[in-house]
């Protein structure tokens, strides 16, 4: 499933997943968020429709009921990745609405979003994620033609076996099991499922994040299984036309070499 959207706040995905997504350059328009931390969302998904006060997401596998007074924001990000994997991003924000999200879906069929949930699991805030993305990383060859920006959904992997993968929302924590219980599901893997690794190396200076370096690699099922823990591991997934997962990209972060 192809899309021209990518979340860049890896703290928003975890990588945070985050993922994914990290916010290193925030535009002056961040004040419009009225104190909302854009990296603090509870779930990230690909929205494909709005029906009966519900956001239909992730190839129609998931549904999120939103509140009557749901807040909606638009995040615009411009990202470039240089040949050595270094990433540069600028970000701005605008107020939006469910109606505007609906209009965008008519144009694009699918939209990347981040969501903040109430204790009962309903959506109280939505962030529409729009990104201009240019990826020149030489490590793209490891992906065998897979576009890393075309993933169907981002989430937290809790378990992997030969036939399925258990996924939770991006910000899942074991302490909040009850909050996320409704959204923890097992998804079937396709017979020819492929696994990849995305490594984000964080650059810091004087305790401040100054950038990141992004690299990709193909890995085996065993290597993927070893990286997934019961505490959760950040991933991107691609669904095929039959609703099974065809590709899994595990996302990790580490400090860049000094």
mmCIF file of C-alpha atoms in Angstrom:
data_model
loop_
_atom_site.group_PDB
_atom_site.id
_atom_site.type_symbol
_atom_site.label_atom_id
_atom_site.label_comp_id
_atom_site.label_asym_id
_atom_site.label_seq_id
_atom_site.Cartn_x
_atom_site.Cartn_y
_atom_site.Cartn_z
ATOM 1 C CA UNK A 1 0.000 0.000 0.000
ATOM 2 C CA UNK A 2 1.724 3.184 -1.178
ATOM 3 C CA UNK A 3 1.466 6.480 0.623
ATOM 4 C CA UNK A 4 3.383 9.725 0.514
ATOM 5 C CA UNK A 5 3.183 10.224 4.258
ATOM 6 C CA UNK A 6 5.702 9.490 6.977
ATOM 7 C CA UNK A 7 5.710 10.370 10.562
ATOM 8 C CA UNK A 8 9.018 11.904 11.635
ATOM 9 C CA UNK A 9 8.628 12.061 15.337
ATOM 10 C CA UNK A 10 10.346 8.831 16.276
ATOM 11 C CA UNK A 11 9.564 9.706 19.844
ATOM 12 C CA UNK A 12 6.084 9.804 18.390
ATOM 13 C CA UNK A 13 6.644 6.323 17.093
ATOM 14 C CA UNK A 14 8.933 5.098 19.184
ATOM 15 C CA UNK A 15 11.733 5.030 17.861
ATOM 16 C CA UNK A 16 10.188 5.478 18.962
ATOM 17 C CA UNK A 17 8.987 3.708 17.909
ATOM 18 C CA UNK A 18 8.645 6.260 17.506
ATOM 19 C CA UNK A 19 8.154 6.323 14.448
ATOM 20 C CA UNK A 20 8.588 7.015 13.209
ATOM 21 C CA UNK A 21 9.482 9.204 14.801
ATOM 22 C CA UNK A 22 11.731 11.926 16.378
ATOM 23 C CA UNK A 23 11.209 15.648 16.364
ATOM 24 C CA UNK A 24 14.462 17.523 16.120
ATOM 25 C CA UNK A 25 13.424 20.806 14.560
ATOM 26 C CA UNK A 26 10.163 22.346 15.726
ATOM 27 C CA UNK A 27 8.655 25.313 13.957
ATOM 28 C CA UNK A 28 7.502 28.403 15.853
ATOM 29 C CA UNK A 29 3.918 27.253 15.163
ATOM 30 C CA UNK A 30 4.243 24.625 17.905
ATOM 31 C CA UNK A 31 2.606 27.130 20.253
ATOM 32 C CA UNK A 32 -0.680 26.416 18.470
ATOM 33 C CA UNK A 33 -0.697 22.991 20.160
ATOM 34 C CA UNK A 34 -1.537 24.737 23.432
ATOM 35 C CA UNK A 35 0.892 22.693 25.513
ATOM 36 C CA UNK A 36 0.338 19.336 23.792
ATOM 37 C CA UNK A 37 3.591 17.363 23.512
ATOM 38 C CA UNK A 38 3.617 15.975 19.940
ATOM 39 C CA UNK A 39 5.791 13.076 21.103
ATOM 40 C CA UNK A 40 3.343 11.926 23.799
ATOM 41 C CA UNK A 41 0.661 10.276 21.626
ATOM 42 C CA UNK A 42 -0.819 6.868 22.479
ATOM 43 C CA UNK A 43 -1.333 5.340 19.029
ATOM 44 C CA UNK A 44 -0.228 5.887 15.441
ATOM 45 C CA UNK A 45 -2.120 4.524 12.462
ATOM 46 C CA UNK A 46 -3.002 4.884 8.804
ATOM 47 C CA UNK A 47 -6.550 6.236 8.626
ATOM 48 C CA UNK A 48 -8.599 5.102 5.622
ATOM 49 C CA UNK A 49 -12.066 6.344 6.558
ATOM 50 C CA UNK A 50 -14.443 7.929 9.061
ATOM 51 C CA UNK A 51 -17.681 6.137 9.915
ATOM 52 C CA UNK A 52 -20.155 6.684 12.754
ATOM 53 C CA UNK A 53 -17.816 8.746 14.930
ATOM 54 C CA UNK A 54 -15.071 6.194 14.306
ATOM 55 C CA UNK A 55 -11.666 6.420 12.630
ATOM 56 C CA UNK A 56 -11.181 3.324 10.455
ATOM 57 C CA UNK A 57 -7.460 2.494 10.343
ATOM 58 C CA UNK A 58 -4.715 0.084 9.281
ATOM 59 C CA UNK A 59 -6.287 -1.550 6.226
ATOM 60 C CA UNK A 60 -9.643 -1.624 8.081
ATOM 61 C CA UNK A 61 -8.190 -3.873 10.789
ATOM 62 C CA UNK A 62 -8.630 -1.309 13.572
ATOM 63 C CA UNK A 63 -11.273 1.217 14.613
ATOM 64 C CA UNK A 64 -10.960 4.127 17.052
ATOM 65 C CA UNK A 65 -14.044 5.865 18.471
ATOM 66 C CA UNK A 66 -13.483 9.606 18.921
ATOM 67 C CA UNK A 67 -15.097 12.071 21.329
ATOM 68 C CA UNK A 68 -17.634 14.708 20.226
ATOM 69 C CA UNK A 69 -15.173 17.467 21.159
ATOM 70 C CA UNK A 70 -12.088 15.771 19.686
ATOM 71 C CA UNK A 71 -9.233 18.197 18.945
ATOM 72 C CA UNK A 72 -7.483 17.895 15.582
ATOM 73 C CA UNK A 73 -4.110 19.335 14.533
ATOM 74 C CA UNK A 74 -2.081 19.172 11.323
ATOM 75 C CA UNK A 75 1.676 18.534 11.411
ATOM 76 C CA UNK A 76 3.685 19.353 8.294
ATOM 77 C CA UNK A 77 7.234 18.012 8.110
ATOM 78 C CA UNK A 78 9.947 18.439 5.496
ATOM 79 C CA UNK A 79 12.641 15.757 5.789
ATOM 80 C CA UNK A 80 15.774 15.094 3.763
ATOM 81 C CA UNK A 81 18.204 12.215 4.238
ATOM 82 C CA UNK A 82 21.702 12.628 2.863
ATOM 83 C CA UNK A 83 23.811 9.872 1.302
ATOM 84 C CA UNK A 84 25.521 9.093 4.617
ATOM 85 C CA UNK A 85 22.162 8.622 6.337
ATOM 86 C CA UNK A 86 22.071 11.951 8.181
ATOM 87 C CA UNK A 87 18.552 13.334 8.441
ATOM 88 C CA UNK A 88 17.424 16.970 8.512
ATOM 89 C CA UNK A 89 13.831 17.899 9.341
ATOM 90 C CA UNK A 90 11.750 21.064 9.768
ATOM 91 C CA UNK A 91 8.248 20.910 11.295
ATOM 92 C CA UNK A 92 5.232 23.239 11.550
ATOM 93 C CA UNK A 93 1.713 22.881 13.021
ATOM 94 C CA UNK A 94 -1.806 24.103 12.237
ATOM 95 C CA UNK A 95 -5.250 23.659 13.781
ATOM 96 C CA UNK A 96 -7.501 21.298 11.854
ATOM 97 C CA UNK A 97 -10.770 19.367 12.202
ATOM 98 C CA UNK A 98 -12.438 16.008 11.612
ATOM 99 C CA UNK A 99 -14.104 17.603 8.579
ATOM 100 C CA UNK A 100 -10.723 18.548 7.116
ATOM 101 C CA UNK A 101 -9.415 15.030 7.754
ATOM 102 C CA UNK A 102 -12.463 13.678 5.929
ATOM 103 C CA UNK A 103 -11.749 15.941 2.937
ATOM 104 C CA UNK A 104 -8.103 14.862 2.853
ATOM 105 C CA UNK A 105 -9.193 11.208 2.846
ATOM 106 C CA UNK A 106 -11.333 11.866 -0.226
ATOM 107 C CA UNK A 107 -8.203 13.125 -1.998
ATOM 108 C CA UNK A 108 -5.602 10.634 -0.757
ATOM 109 C CA UNK A 109 -7.612 7.590 0.456
ATOM 110 C CA UNK A 110 -5.281 7.140 3.427
ATOM 111 C CA UNK A 111 -3.689 9.527 5.927
ATOM 112 C CA UNK A 112 -1.073 8.955 8.640
ATOM 113 C CA UNK A 113 -2.342 10.063 12.050
ATOM 114 C CA UNK A 114 -1.277 10.036 15.695
ATOM 115 C CA UNK A 115 -3.877 9.786 18.465
ATOM 116 C CA UNK A 116 -4.163 10.583 22.151
ATOM 117 C CA UNK A 117 -6.622 8.346 24.047
ATOM 118 C CA UNK A 118 -8.739 8.773 27.154
ATOM 119 C CA UNK A 119 -8.500 6.261 29.998
ATOM 120 C CA UNK A 120 -11.444 4.461 28.383
ATOM 121 C CA UNK A 121 -9.578 4.148 25.078
ATOM 122 C CA UNK A 122 -11.494 6.801 23.099
ATOM 123 C CA UNK A 123 -9.688 9.325 20.914
ATOM 124 C CA UNK A 124 -9.531 12.808 22.439
ATOM 125 C CA UNK A 125 -6.901 14.349 20.121
ATOM 126 C CA UNK A 126 -5.801 13.594 16.559
ATOM 127 C CA UNK A 127 -2.641 14.773 14.790
ATOM 128 C CA UNK A 128 -2.754 14.568 10.984
ATOM 129 C CA UNK A 129 0.774 13.782 9.792
ATOM 130 C CA UNK A 130 1.860 15.183 6.438
ATOM 131 C CA UNK A 131 5.441 14.849 5.308
ATOM 132 C CA UNK A 132 7.594 15.831 2.399
ATOM 133 C CA UNK A 133 10.294 13.169 2.449
ATOM 134 C CA UNK A 134 13.437 12.695 0.417
ATOM 135 C CA UNK A 135 15.415 9.557 1.269
ATOM 136 C CA UNK A 136 18.850 9.244 -0.317
ATOM 137 C CA UNK A 137 20.296 6.719 2.112
ATOM 138 C CA UNK A 138 22.637 4.257 0.389
ATOM 139 C CA UNK A 139 21.393 1.528 2.746
ATOM 140 C CA UNK A 140 18.028 1.536 0.932
ATOM 141 C CA UNK A 141 19.476 -1.233 -1.257
ATOM 142 C CA UNK A 142 19.050 -3.569 1.736
ATOM 143 C CA UNK A 143 15.278 -3.167 1.482
ATOM 144 C CA UNK A 144 15.017 -4.927 -1.893
ATOM 145 C CA UNK A 145 12.865 -2.212 -3.404
ATOM 146 C CA UNK A 146 10.607 -1.704 -0.383
ATOM 147 C CA UNK A 147 9.792 1.971 0.163
ATOM 148 C CA UNK A 148 10.380 2.588 3.914
ATOM 149 C CA UNK A 149 7.823 5.407 3.840
ATOM 150 C CA UNK A 150 4.987 3.210 2.534
ATOM 151 C CA UNK A 151 4.258 1.245 5.709
ATOM 152 C CA UNK A 152 0.624 0.577 6.568
ATOM 153 C CA UNK A 153 0.920 1.040 10.327
ATOM 154 C CA UNK A 154 3.357 1.627 13.180
ATOM 155 C CA UNK A 155 3.053 -0.151 16.499
ATOM 156 C CA UNK A 156 4.628 -2.030 19.362
ATOM 157 C CA UNK A 157 5.386 -5.718 18.785
ATOM 158 C CA UNK A 158 4.871 -7.897 21.876
ATOM 159 C CA UNK A 159 5.360 -11.355 20.407
ATOM 160 C CA UNK A 160 6.474 -13.003 17.169
ATOM 161 C CA UNK A 161 6.073 -16.593 16.032
ATOM 162 C CA UNK A 162 6.172 -18.378 12.681
ATOM 163 C CA UNK A 163 2.561 -17.534 11.824
ATOM 164 C CA UNK A 164 1.678 -14.282 13.577
ATOM 165 C CA UNK A 165 2.807 -11.139 15.328
ATOM 166 C CA UNK A 166 1.123 -9.507 18.322
ATOM 167 C CA UNK A 167 0.870 -5.730 18.003
ATOM 168 C CA UNK A 168 -0.152 -2.937 20.360
ATOM 169 C CA UNK A 169 -0.329 0.835 19.789
ATOM 170 C CA UNK A 170 2.924 2.784 19.620
ATOM 171 C CA UNK A 171 2.860 4.084 23.199
ATOM 172 C CA UNK A 172 1.851 0.781 24.810
ATOM 173 C CA UNK A 173 3.316 0.123 28.258
ATOM 174 C CA UNK A 174 2.884 -2.871 30.538
ATOM 175 C CA UNK A 175 1.667 -0.467 33.241
ATOM 176 C CA UNK A 176 -1.223 0.618 30.973
ATOM 177 C CA UNK A 177 -2.341 -2.827 29.787
ATOM 178 C CA UNK A 178 -5.990 -2.095 30.593
ATOM 179 C CA UNK A 179 -5.970 1.148 28.605
ATOM 180 C CA UNK A 180 -4.631 -0.561 25.480
ATOM 181 C CA UNK A 181 -6.255 -3.994 25.887
ATOM 182 C CA UNK A 182 -8.851 -3.362 23.181
ATOM 183 C CA UNK A 183 -6.131 -2.548 20.640
ATOM 184 C CA UNK A 184 -3.717 -5.436 21.297
ATOM 185 C CA UNK A 185 -4.226 -7.976 18.500
ATOM 186 C CA UNK A 186 -2.551 -10.911 16.768
ATOM 187 C CA UNK A 187 -2.031 -10.439 13.017
ATOM 188 C CA UNK A 188 -1.316 -13.217 10.533
ATOM 189 C CA UNK A 189 2.022 -13.163 8.698
ATOM 190 C CA UNK A 190 2.123 -13.926 4.990
ATOM 191 C CA UNK A 191 4.033 -17.038 3.956
ATOM 192 C CA UNK A 192 6.785 -14.954 2.364
ATOM 193 C CA UNK A 193 6.961 -12.285 5.066
ATOM 194 C CA UNK A 194 10.226 -10.311 5.119
ATOM 195 C CA UNK A 195 11.937 -8.691 8.100
ATOM 196 C CA UNK A 196 14.044 -5.548 8.155
ATOM 197 C CA UNK A 197 15.871 -3.437 10.726
ATOM 198 C CA UNK A 198 15.862 0.344 10.913
ATOM 199 C CA UNK A 199 18.623 1.765 13.113
ATOM 200 C CA UNK A 200 18.456 5.390 14.189
ATOM 201 C CA UNK A 201 21.678 6.762 15.644
ATOM 202 C CA UNK A 202 20.984 9.807 17.789
ATOM 203 C CA UNK A 203 23.470 12.665 17.726
ATOM 204 C CA UNK A 204 23.765 14.819 20.846
ATOM 205 C CA UNK A 205 25.813 17.816 21.895
ATOM 206 C CA UNK A 206 25.851 19.181 25.450
ATOM 207 C CA UNK A 207 22.837 17.041 26.304
ATOM 208 C CA UNK A 208 20.759 18.317 23.365
ATOM 209 C CA UNK A 209 19.697 16.205 20.376
ATOM 210 C CA UNK A 210 21.232 17.729 17.247
ATOM 211 C CA UNK A 211 20.233 15.157 14.627
ATOM 212 C CA UNK A 212 20.050 11.510 13.690
ATOM 213 C CA UNK A 213 21.517 9.040 11.227
ATOM 214 C CA UNK A 214 19.248 6.469 9.599
ATOM 215 C CA UNK A 215 20.350 3.032 8.298
ATOM 216 C CA UNK A 216 18.482 -0.055 7.038
ATOM 217 C CA UNK A 217 19.295 -3.785 6.893
ATOM 218 C CA UNK A 218 17.504 -7.018 6.012
ATOM 219 C CA UNK A 219 17.333 -9.538 8.892
ATOM 220 C CA UNK A 220 16.144 -13.115 9.401
ATOM 221 C CA UNK A 221 13.070 -14.321 11.291
ATOM 222 C CA UNK A 222 15.305 -15.514 14.126
ATOM 223 C CA UNK A 223 17.047 -12.151 14.381
ATOM 224 C CA UNK A 224 13.686 -10.389 14.411
ATOM 225 C CA UNK A 225 12.323 -12.701 17.098
ATOM 226 C CA UNK A 226 15.367 -12.054 19.290
ATOM 227 C CA UNK A 227 14.740 -8.311 19.163
ATOM 228 C CA UNK A 228 11.077 -8.515 20.192
ATOM 229 C CA UNK A 229 10.442 -8.616 23.927
ATOM 230 C CA UNK A 230 7.328 -8.848 26.101
ATOM 231 C CA UNK A 231 7.950 -5.223 27.101
ATOM 232 C CA UNK A 232 7.451 -4.205 23.485
ATOM 233 C CA UNK A 233 9.547 -3.373 20.422
ATOM 234 C CA UNK A 234 8.807 -0.584 17.935
ATOM 235 C CA UNK A 235 7.884 -1.751 14.430
ATOM 236 C CA UNK A 236 6.436 -0.685 11.098
ATOM 237 C CA UNK A 237 4.268 -3.213 9.255
ATOM 238 C CA UNK A 238 2.967 -3.580 5.709
ATOM 239 C CA UNK A 239 -0.319 -5.423 5.043
ATOM 240 C CA UNK A 240 -0.872 -7.225 1.752
ATOM 241 C CA UNK A 241 -4.109 -7.372 -0.254
ATOM 242 C CA UNK A 242 -5.348 -10.298 1.847
ATOM 243 C CA UNK A 243 -4.983 -8.458 5.150
ATOM 244 C CA UNK A 244 -1.858 -10.382 6.194
ATOM 245 C CA UNK A 245 1.445 -8.749 7.117
ATOM 246 C CA UNK A 246 3.957 -8.983 4.274
ATOM 247 C CA UNK A 247 6.804 -6.905 5.758
ATOM 248 C CA UNK A 248 7.950 -6.083 9.282
ATOM 249 C CA UNK A 249 10.529 -3.412 10.031
ATOM 250 C CA UNK A 250 11.939 -3.420 13.567
ATOM 251 C CA UNK A 251 13.029 0.023 14.756
ATOM 252 C CA UNK A 252 15.821 0.637 17.240
ATOM 253 C CA UNK A 253 17.726 3.688 18.412
ATOM 254 C CA UNK A 254 21.225 4.076 19.750
ATOM 255 C CA UNK A 255 23.705 6.839 20.474
ATOM 256 C CA UNK A 256 25.871 7.878 17.537
ATOM 257 C CA UNK A 257 29.613 7.360 17.898
ATOM 258 C CA UNK A 258 31.353 10.424 19.237
#
